PDB file of C-alpha atoms in Angstrom:
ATOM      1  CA  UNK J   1      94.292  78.492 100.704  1.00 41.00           C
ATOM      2  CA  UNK J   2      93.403  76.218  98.158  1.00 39.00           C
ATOM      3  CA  UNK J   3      94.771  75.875  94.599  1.00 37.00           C
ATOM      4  CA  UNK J   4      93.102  73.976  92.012  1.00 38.00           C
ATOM      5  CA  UNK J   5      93.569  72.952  88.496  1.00 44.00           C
ATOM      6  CA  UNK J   6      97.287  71.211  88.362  1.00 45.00           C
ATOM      7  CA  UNK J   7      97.872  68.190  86.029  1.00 47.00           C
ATOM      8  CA  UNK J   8     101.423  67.097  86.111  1.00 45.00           C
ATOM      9  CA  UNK J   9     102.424  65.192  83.172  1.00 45.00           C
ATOM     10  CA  UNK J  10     104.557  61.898  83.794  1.00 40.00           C
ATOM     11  CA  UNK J  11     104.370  62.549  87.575  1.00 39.00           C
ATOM     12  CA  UNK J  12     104.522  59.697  89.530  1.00 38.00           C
ATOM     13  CA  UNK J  13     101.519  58.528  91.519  1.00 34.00           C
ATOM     14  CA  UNK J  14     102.344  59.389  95.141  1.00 37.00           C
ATOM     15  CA  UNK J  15     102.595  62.567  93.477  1.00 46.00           C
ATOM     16  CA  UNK J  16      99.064  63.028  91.980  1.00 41.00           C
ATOM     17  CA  UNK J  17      97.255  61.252  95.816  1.00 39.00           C
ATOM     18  CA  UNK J  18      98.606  64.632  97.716  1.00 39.00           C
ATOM     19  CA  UNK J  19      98.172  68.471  97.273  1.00 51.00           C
ATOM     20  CA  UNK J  20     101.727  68.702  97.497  1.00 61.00           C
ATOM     21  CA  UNK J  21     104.692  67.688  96.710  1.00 68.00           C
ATOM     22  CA  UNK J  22     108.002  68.894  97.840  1.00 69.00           C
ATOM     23  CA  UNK J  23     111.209  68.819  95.627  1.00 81.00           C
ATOM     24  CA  UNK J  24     114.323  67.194  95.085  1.00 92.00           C
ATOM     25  CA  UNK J  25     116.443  68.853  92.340  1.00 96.00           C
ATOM     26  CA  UNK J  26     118.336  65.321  91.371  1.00 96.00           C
ATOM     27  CA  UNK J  27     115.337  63.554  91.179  1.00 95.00           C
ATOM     28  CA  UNK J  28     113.284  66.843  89.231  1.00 96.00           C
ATOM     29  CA  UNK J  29     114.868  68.705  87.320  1.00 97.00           C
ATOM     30  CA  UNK J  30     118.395  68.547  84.731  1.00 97.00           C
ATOM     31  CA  UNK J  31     120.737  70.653  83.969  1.00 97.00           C
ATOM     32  CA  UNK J  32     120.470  71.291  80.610  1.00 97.00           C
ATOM     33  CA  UNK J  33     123.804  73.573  80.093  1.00 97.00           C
ATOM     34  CA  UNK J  34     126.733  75.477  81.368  1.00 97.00           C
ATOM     35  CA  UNK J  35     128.328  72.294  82.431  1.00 96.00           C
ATOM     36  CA  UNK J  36     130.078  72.333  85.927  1.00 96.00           C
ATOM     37  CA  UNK J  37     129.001  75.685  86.594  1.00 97.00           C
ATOM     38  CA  UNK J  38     125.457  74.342  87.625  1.00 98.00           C
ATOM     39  CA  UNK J  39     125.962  72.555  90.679  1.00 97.00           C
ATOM     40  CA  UNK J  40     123.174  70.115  93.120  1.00 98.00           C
ATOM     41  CA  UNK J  41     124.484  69.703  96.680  1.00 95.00           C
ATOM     42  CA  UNK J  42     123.402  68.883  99.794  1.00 95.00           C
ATOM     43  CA  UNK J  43     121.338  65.748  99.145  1.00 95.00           C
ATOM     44  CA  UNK J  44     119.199  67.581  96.102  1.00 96.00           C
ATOM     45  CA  UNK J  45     118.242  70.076  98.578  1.00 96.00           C
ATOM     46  CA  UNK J  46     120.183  72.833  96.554  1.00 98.00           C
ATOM     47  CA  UNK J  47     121.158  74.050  93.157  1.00 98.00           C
ATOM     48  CA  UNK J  48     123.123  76.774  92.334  1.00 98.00           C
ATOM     49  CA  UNK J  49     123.640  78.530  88.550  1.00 98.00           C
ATOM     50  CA  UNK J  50     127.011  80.365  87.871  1.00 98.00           C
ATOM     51  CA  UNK J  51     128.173  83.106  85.005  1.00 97.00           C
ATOM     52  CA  UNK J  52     131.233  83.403  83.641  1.00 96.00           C
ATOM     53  CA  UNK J  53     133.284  85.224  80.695  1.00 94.00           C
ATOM     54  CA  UNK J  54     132.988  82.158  78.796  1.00 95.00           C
ATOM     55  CA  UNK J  55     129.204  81.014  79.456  1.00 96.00           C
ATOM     56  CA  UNK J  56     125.784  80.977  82.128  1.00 97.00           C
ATOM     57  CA  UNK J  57     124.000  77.815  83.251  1.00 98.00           C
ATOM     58  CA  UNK J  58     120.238  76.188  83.127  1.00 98.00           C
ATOM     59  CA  UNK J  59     118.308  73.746  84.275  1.00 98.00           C
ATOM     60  CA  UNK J  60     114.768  72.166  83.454  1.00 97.00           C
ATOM     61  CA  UNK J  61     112.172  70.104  85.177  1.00 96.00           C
ATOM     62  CA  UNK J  62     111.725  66.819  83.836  1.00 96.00           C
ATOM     63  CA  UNK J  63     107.761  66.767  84.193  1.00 93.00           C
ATOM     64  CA  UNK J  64     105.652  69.250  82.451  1.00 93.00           C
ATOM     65  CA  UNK J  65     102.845  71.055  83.912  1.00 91.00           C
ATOM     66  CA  UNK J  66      99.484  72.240  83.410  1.00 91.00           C
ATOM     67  CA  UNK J  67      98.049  74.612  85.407  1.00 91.00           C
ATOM     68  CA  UNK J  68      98.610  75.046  89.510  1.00 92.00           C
ATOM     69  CA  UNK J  69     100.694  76.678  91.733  1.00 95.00           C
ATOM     70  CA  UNK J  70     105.082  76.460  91.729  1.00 96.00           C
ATOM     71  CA  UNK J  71     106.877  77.774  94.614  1.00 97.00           C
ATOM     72  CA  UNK J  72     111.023  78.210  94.377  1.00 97.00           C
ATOM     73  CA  UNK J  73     112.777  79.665  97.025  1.00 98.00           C
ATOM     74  CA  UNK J  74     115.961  82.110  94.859  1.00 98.00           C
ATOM     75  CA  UNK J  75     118.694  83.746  96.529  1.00 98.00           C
ATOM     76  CA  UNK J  76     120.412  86.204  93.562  1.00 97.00           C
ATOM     77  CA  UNK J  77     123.897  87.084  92.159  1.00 96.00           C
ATOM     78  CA  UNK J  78     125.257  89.371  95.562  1.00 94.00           C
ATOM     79  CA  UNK J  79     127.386  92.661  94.934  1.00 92.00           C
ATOM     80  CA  UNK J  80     127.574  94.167  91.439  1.00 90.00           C
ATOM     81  CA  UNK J  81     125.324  92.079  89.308  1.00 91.00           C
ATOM     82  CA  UNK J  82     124.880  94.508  85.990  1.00 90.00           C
ATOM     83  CA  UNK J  83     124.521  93.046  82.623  1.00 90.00           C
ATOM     84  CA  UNK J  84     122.859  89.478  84.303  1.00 93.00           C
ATOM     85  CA  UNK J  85     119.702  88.597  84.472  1.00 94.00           C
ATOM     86  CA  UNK J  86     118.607  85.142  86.196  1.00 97.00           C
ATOM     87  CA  UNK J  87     115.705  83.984  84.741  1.00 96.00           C
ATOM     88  CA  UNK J  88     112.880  81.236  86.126  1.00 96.00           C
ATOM     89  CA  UNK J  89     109.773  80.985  84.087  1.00 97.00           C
ATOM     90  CA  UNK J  90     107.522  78.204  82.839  1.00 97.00           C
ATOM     91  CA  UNK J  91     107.480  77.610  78.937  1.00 97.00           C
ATOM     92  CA  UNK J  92     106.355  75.238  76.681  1.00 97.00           C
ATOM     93  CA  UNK J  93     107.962  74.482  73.129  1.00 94.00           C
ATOM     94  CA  UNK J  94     107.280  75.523  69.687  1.00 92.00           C
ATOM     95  CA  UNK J  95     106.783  78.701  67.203  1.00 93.00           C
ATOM     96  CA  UNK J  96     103.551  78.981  69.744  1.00 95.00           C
ATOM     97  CA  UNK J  97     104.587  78.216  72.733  1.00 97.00           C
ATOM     98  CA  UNK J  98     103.285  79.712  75.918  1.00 97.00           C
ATOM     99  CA  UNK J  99     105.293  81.205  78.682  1.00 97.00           C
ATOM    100  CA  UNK J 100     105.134  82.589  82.430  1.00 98.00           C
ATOM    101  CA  UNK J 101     108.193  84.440  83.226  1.00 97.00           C
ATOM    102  CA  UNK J 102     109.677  85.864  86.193  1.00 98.00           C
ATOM    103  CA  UNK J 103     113.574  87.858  85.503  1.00 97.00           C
ATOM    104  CA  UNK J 104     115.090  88.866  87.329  1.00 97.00           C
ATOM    105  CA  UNK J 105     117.549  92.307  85.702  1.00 94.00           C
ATOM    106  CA  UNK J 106     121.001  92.423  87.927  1.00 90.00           C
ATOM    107  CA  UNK J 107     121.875  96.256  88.712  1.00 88.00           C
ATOM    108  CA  UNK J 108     124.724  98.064  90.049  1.00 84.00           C
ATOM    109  CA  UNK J 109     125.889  97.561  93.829  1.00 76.00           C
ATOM    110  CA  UNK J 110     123.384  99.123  96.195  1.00 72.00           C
ATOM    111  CA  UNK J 111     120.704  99.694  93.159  1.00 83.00           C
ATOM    112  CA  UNK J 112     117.210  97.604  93.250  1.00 89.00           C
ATOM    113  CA  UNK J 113     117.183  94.482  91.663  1.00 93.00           C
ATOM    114  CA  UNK J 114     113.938  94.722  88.829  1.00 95.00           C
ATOM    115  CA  UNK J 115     111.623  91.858  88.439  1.00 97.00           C
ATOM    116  CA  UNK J 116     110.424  91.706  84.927  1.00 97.00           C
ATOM    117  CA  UNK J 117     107.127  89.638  84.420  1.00 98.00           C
ATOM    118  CA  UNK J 118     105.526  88.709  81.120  1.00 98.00           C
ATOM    119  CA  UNK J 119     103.012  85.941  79.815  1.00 98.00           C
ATOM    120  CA  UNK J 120     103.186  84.389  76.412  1.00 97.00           C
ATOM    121  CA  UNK J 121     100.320  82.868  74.866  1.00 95.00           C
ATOM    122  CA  UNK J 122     100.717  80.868  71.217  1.00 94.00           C
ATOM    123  CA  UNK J 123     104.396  83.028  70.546  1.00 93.00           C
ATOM    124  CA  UNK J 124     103.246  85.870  71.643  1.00 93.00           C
ATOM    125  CA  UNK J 125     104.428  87.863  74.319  1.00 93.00           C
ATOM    126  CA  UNK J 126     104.578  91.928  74.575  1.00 93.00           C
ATOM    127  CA  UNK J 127     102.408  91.957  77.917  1.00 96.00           C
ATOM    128  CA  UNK J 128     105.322  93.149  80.327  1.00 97.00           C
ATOM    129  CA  UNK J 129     105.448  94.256  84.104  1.00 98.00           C
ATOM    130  CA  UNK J 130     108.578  95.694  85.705  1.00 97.00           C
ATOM    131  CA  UNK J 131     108.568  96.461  89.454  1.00 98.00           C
ATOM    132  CA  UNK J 132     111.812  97.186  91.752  1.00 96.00           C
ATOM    133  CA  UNK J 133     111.995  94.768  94.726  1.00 96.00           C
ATOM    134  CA  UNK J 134     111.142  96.453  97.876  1.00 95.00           C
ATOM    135  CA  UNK J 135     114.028  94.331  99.724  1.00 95.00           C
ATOM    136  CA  UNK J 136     117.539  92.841  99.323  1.00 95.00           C
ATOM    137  CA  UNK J 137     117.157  89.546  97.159  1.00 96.00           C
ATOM    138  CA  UNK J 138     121.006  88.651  97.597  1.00 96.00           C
ATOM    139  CA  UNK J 139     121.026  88.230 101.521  1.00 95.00           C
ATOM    140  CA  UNK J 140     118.395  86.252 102.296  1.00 97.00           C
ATOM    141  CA  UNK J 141     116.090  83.189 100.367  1.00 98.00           C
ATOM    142  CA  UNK J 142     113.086  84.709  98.876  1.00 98.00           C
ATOM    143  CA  UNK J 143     109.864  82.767  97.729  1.00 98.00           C
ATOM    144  CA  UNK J 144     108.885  83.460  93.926  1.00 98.00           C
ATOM    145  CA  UNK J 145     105.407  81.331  93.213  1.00 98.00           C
ATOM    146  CA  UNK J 146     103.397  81.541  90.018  1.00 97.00           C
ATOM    147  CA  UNK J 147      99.564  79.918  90.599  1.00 96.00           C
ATOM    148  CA  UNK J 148      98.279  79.118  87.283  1.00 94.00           C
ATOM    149  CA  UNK J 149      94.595  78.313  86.555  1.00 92.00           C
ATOM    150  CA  UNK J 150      92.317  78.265  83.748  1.00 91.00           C
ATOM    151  CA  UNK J 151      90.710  81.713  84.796  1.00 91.00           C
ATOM    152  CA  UNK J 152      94.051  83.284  85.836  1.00 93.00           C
ATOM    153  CA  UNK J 153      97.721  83.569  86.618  1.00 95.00           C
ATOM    154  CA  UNK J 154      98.894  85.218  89.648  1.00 96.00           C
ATOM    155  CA  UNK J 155     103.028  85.915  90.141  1.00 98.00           C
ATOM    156  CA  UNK J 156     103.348  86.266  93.924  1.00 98.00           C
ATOM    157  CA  UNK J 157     106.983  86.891  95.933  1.00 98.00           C
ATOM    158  CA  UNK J 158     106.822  85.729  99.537  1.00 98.00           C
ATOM    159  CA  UNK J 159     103.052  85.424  99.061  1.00 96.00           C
ATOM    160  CA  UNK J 160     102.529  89.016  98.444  1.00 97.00           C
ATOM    161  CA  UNK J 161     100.613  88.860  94.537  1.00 98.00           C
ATOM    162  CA  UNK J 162     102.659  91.053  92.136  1.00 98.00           C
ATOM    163  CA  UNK J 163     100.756  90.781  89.270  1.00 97.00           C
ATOM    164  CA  UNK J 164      96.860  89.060  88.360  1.00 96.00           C
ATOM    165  CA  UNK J 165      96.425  88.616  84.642  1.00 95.00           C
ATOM    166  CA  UNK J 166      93.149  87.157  83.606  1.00 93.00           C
ATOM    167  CA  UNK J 167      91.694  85.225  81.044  1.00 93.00           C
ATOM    168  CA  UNK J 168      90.095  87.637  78.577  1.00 93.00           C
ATOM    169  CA  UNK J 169      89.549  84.774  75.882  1.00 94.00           C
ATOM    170  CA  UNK J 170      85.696  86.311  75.539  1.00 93.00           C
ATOM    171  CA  UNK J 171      86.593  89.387  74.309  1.00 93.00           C
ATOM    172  CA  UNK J 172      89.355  87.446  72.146  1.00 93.00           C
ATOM    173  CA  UNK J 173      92.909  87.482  74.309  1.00 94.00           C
ATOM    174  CA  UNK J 174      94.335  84.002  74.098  1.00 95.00           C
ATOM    175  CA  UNK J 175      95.309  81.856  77.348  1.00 96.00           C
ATOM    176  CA  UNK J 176      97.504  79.882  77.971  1.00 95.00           C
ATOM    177  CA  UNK J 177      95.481  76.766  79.070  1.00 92.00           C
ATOM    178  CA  UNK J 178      96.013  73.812  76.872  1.00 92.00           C
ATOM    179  CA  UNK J 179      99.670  73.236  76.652  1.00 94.00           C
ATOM    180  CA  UNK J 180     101.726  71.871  79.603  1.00 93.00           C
ATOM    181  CA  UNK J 181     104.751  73.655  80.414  1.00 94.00           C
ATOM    182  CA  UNK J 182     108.315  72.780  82.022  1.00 96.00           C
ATOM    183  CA  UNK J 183     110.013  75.133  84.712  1.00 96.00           C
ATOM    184  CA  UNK J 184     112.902  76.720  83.612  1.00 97.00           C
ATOM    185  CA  UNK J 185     116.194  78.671  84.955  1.00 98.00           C
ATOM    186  CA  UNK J 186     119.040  80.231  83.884  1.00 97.00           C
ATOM    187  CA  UNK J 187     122.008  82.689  84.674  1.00 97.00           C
ATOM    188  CA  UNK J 188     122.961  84.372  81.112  1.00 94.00           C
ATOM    189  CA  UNK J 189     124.858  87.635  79.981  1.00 92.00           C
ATOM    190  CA  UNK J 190     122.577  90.064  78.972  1.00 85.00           C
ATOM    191  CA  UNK J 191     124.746  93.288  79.118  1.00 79.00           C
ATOM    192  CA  UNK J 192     123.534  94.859  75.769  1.00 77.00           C
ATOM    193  CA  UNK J 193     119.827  95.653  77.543  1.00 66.00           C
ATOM    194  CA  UNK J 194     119.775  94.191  81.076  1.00 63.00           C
ATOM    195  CA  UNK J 195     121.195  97.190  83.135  1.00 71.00           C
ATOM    196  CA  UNK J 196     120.356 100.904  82.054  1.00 65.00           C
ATOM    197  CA  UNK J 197     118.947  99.447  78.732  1.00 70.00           C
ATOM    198  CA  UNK J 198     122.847  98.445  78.301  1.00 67.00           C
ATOM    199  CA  UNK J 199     124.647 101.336  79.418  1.00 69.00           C
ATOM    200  CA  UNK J 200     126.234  99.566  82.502  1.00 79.00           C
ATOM    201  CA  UNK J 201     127.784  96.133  81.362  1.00 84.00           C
ATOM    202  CA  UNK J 202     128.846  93.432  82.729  1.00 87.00           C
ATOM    203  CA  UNK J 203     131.971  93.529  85.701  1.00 90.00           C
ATOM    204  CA  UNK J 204     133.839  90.177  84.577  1.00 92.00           C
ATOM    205  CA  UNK J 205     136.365  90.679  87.516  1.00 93.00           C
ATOM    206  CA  UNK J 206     133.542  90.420  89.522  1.00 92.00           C
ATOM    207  CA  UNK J 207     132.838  86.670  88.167  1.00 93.00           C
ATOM    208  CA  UNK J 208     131.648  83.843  88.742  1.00 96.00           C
ATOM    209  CA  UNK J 209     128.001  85.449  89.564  1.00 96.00           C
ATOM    210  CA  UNK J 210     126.404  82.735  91.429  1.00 97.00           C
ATOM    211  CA  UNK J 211     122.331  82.887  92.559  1.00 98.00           C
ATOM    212  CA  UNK J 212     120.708  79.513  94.720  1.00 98.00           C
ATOM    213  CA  UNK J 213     117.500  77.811  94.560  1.00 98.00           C
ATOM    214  CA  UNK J 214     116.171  75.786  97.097  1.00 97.00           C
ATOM    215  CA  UNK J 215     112.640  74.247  98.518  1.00 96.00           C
ATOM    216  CA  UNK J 216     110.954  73.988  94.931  1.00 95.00           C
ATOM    217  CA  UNK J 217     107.445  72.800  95.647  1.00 94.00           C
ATOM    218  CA  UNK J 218     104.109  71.376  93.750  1.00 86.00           C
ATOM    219  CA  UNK J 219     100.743  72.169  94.739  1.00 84.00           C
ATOM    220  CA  UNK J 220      98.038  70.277  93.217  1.00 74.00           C
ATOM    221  CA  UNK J 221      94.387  69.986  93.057  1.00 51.00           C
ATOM    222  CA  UNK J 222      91.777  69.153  90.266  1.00 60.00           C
ATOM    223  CA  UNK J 223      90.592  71.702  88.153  1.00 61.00           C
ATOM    224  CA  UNK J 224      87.361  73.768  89.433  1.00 57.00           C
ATOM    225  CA  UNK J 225      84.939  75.057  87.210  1.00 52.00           C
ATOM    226  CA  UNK J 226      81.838  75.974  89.622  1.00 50.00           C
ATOM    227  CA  UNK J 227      83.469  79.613  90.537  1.00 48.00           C
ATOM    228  CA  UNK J 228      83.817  82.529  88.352  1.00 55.00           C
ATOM    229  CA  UNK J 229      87.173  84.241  88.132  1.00 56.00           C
ATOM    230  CA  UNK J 230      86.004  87.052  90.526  1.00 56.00           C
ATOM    231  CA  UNK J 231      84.686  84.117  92.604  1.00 54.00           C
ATOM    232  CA  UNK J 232      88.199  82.294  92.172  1.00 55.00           C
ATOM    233  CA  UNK J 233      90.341  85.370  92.688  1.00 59.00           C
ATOM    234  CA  UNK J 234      87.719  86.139  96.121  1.00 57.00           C
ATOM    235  CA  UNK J 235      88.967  82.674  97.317  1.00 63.00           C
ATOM    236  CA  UNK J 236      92.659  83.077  96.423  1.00 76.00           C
ATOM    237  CA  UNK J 237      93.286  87.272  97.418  1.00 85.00           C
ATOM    238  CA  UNK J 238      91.369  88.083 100.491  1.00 88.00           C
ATOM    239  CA  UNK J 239      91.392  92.173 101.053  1.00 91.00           C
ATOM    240  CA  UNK J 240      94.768  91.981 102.865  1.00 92.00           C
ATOM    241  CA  UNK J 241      95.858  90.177  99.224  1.00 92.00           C
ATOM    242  CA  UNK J 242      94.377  93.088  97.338  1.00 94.00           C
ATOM    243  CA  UNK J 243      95.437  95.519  99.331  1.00 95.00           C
ATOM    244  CA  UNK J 244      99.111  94.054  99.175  1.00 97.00           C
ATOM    245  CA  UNK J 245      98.523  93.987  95.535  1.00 97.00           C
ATOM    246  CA  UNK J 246      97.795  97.491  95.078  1.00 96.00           C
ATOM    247  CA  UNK J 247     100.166  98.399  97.308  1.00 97.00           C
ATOM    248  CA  UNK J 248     102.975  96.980  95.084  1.00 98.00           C
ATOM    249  CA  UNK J 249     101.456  98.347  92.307  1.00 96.00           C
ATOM    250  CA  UNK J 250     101.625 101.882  93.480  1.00 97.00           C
ATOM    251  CA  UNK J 251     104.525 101.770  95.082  1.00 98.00           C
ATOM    252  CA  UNK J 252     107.016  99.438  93.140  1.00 98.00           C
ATOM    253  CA  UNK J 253     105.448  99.164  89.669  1.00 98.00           C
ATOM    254  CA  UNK J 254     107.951 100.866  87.361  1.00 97.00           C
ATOM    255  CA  UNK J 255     106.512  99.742  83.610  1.00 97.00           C
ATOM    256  CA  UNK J 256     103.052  98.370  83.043  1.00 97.00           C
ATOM    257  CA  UNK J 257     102.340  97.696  78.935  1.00 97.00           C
ATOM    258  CA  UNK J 258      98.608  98.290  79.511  1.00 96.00           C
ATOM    259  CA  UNK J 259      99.518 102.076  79.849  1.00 95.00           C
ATOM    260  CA  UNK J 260     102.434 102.303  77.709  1.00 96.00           C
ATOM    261  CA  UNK J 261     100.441 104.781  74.975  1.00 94.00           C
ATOM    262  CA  UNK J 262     103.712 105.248  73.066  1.00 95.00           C
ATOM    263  CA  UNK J 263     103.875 101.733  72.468  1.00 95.00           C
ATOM    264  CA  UNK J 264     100.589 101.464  71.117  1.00 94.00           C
ATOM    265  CA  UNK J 265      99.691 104.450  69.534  1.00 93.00           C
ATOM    266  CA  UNK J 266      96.760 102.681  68.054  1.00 91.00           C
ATOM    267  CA  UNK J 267      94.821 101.431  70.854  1.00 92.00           C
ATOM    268  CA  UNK J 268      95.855  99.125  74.268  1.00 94.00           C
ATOM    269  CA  UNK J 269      95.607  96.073  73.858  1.00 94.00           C
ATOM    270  CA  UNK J 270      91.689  94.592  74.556  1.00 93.00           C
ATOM    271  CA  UNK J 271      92.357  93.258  77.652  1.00 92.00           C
ATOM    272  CA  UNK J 272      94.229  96.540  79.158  1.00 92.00           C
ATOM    273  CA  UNK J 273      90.867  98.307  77.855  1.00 76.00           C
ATOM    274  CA  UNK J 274      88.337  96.692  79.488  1.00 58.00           C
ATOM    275  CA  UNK J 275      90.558  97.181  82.784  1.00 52.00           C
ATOM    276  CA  UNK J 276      91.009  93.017  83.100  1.00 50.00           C
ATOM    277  CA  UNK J 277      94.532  93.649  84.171  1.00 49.00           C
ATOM    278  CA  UNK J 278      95.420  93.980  87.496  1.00 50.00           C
TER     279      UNK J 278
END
C-alpha cells in the first residue's frame, strides 16, 4: 500500500532517500514534562508516560510533519483507569493551529476503553468521533496510525480505518494542509469529564497509571496529485477496508458530530451535509 504526500521538516537525509523510517525515541522525540515519570529504556526502543497525584507526563517529536502516514504501537493504563485519558495526536502551534487527535478516555475495570477522534483546522475543532474499542488495549501492544494527505485523513487501529474525513475545502471546510505538525503524547488527569462525563474520578491508590509506546514509524512518499480523492481513497481502502470501516462504524461508533442534531440545531455542518464524512 502506498502512502504519498509526507514532507518531514529538519529530517535528516537518509531519512527523506527511503519510504520509511523506523524510530528511536532518544534520537526523536523529548520529553517535554512530568519529569522522571516519563521514562526511555531499552536502547530508545521504549517510552513509557506515568500519572500521579501530583502530575502526568509528555513527550514531543523533534521534527515536524506535513502530511503522510505515523504508526505508534500504545499499550494503555491496565486495571481501573477512570478520570485519565492518554492522549497522542499531531498539532501544530498557534491561535490556528491544526490538530489530528487520537484519546484515548480511561474507564472503570472491565468497562471499554473509548477512543475519541477529532481534527482541528485553523483553531477550530468541534468535529468529534467516539467509538468503544472492540478489544483489551491494556494487555497487549496495539497499532494506532493516522495517514494524512492533502485529499484526506484516515485514523486506522491495527490497520482497520476508524474514521475517513475528507477535504471539503470546495464547498468551504478548511484542511489542514499547509502547516507541519509535531506528534504529541501525554498521560493527564482529566477526572472532571473523562469517565461518565466526570461522575467516576480518578482512583489515586491505584497510581502511578503507566501506558507504553513502542515501534513509532515514518512512512514517506512525495505528494500525488494525478488521483482524485475517490481515486486516492480506491488505492488506500480496498472493499475489505470499507467493509472494516463500516463495520466499526455500525458496530463501535458511539458519538458521531455529523448527526448530533441537538448540537446544531441550525444545520450540520457542510461537510456532514453533503455526506463527505465517512
Amino acid at each position: 500500500m502506498g502512502f504519498s504526500g509526507f514532507a518531514l521538516v529538519g529530517v535528516v537525509i537518509s531519512c527523506l532517500l527511503v519510504a520509511t523510517c523506523a524510530g528511536n525515541f532518544y534520537q526523536d522525540f523529548d520529553i517535554t514534562w512530568g519529569g522522571n515519570r516519563a521514562r526511555i529504556f531499552k536502547g530508545g526502543q521504549l517510552l513509557s508516560l506515568s500519572l500521579d497525584r501530583v502530575s502526568g507526563s509528555g513527550f514531543q517529536s523533534k521534527n515536524a510533519y506535513l502530511f503522510g502516514r505515523i504508526d505508534m504501537q500504545l499499550k494503555l493504563v491496565a486495571g481501573n483507569s477512570a478520570g485519565t485519558v492518554t492522549a497522542y495526536y499531531l498539532s501544530s502551534q498557534g491561535p490556528t493551529h491544526d490538530e489530528i487527535d487520537f484519546e484515548f478516555l480511561g474507564n472503570v475495570s472491565g468497562d471499554p476503553y473509548i477512543v475519541h477522534t477529532n481534527v482541528f483546522t485553523q483553531g477550530k475543532g468541534n468535529r468529534e468521533q467516539q467509538f468503544y474499542l472492540w478489544f483489551d488495549p491494556t494487555r497487549n501492544f496495539h497499532t494506532y496510525s493516522i495517514i494524512w494527505k492533502a485529499q484526506h485523513i484516515i485514523f486506522l487501529i491495527d490497520n482497520i480505518p476508524i474514521r475517513v474525513f475528507k477535504n471539503a475545502e470546495s464547498i468551504g471546510v478548511p484542511f489542514p494542509k499547509s502547516q507541519p505538525m509535531k506528534i504529541y503524547s501525554s498521560l493527564w488527569n482529566a477526572d472532571d469529564w473523562a469517565t461518565r462525563g466526570g461522575l467516576v474520578k480518578a482512583d489515586w491508590s491505584k497510581s502511578p497509571f503507566t501506558a507504553y509506546y513502542r515501534n513509532f514509524k515514518v512512512t514517506s512518499f512525495k505528494p500525488t496529485t494525478s488521483l482524485s480523492d475517490a481515486g486516492l481513497l480506491a488505492n488506500e481502502l480496498d472493499a475489505h477496508g470499507r467493509r472494516r470501516l463500516r463495520w466499526v462504524q455500525r458496530y463501535f461508533m458511539i458519538y458521531n458530530y455529523c448527526t448530533d442534531l441537538k448540537r446544531f440545531p441550525q444545520g450540520l455542518p457542510p461537510e456532514c451535509r453533503r455526506g463527505r464524512f465517512l
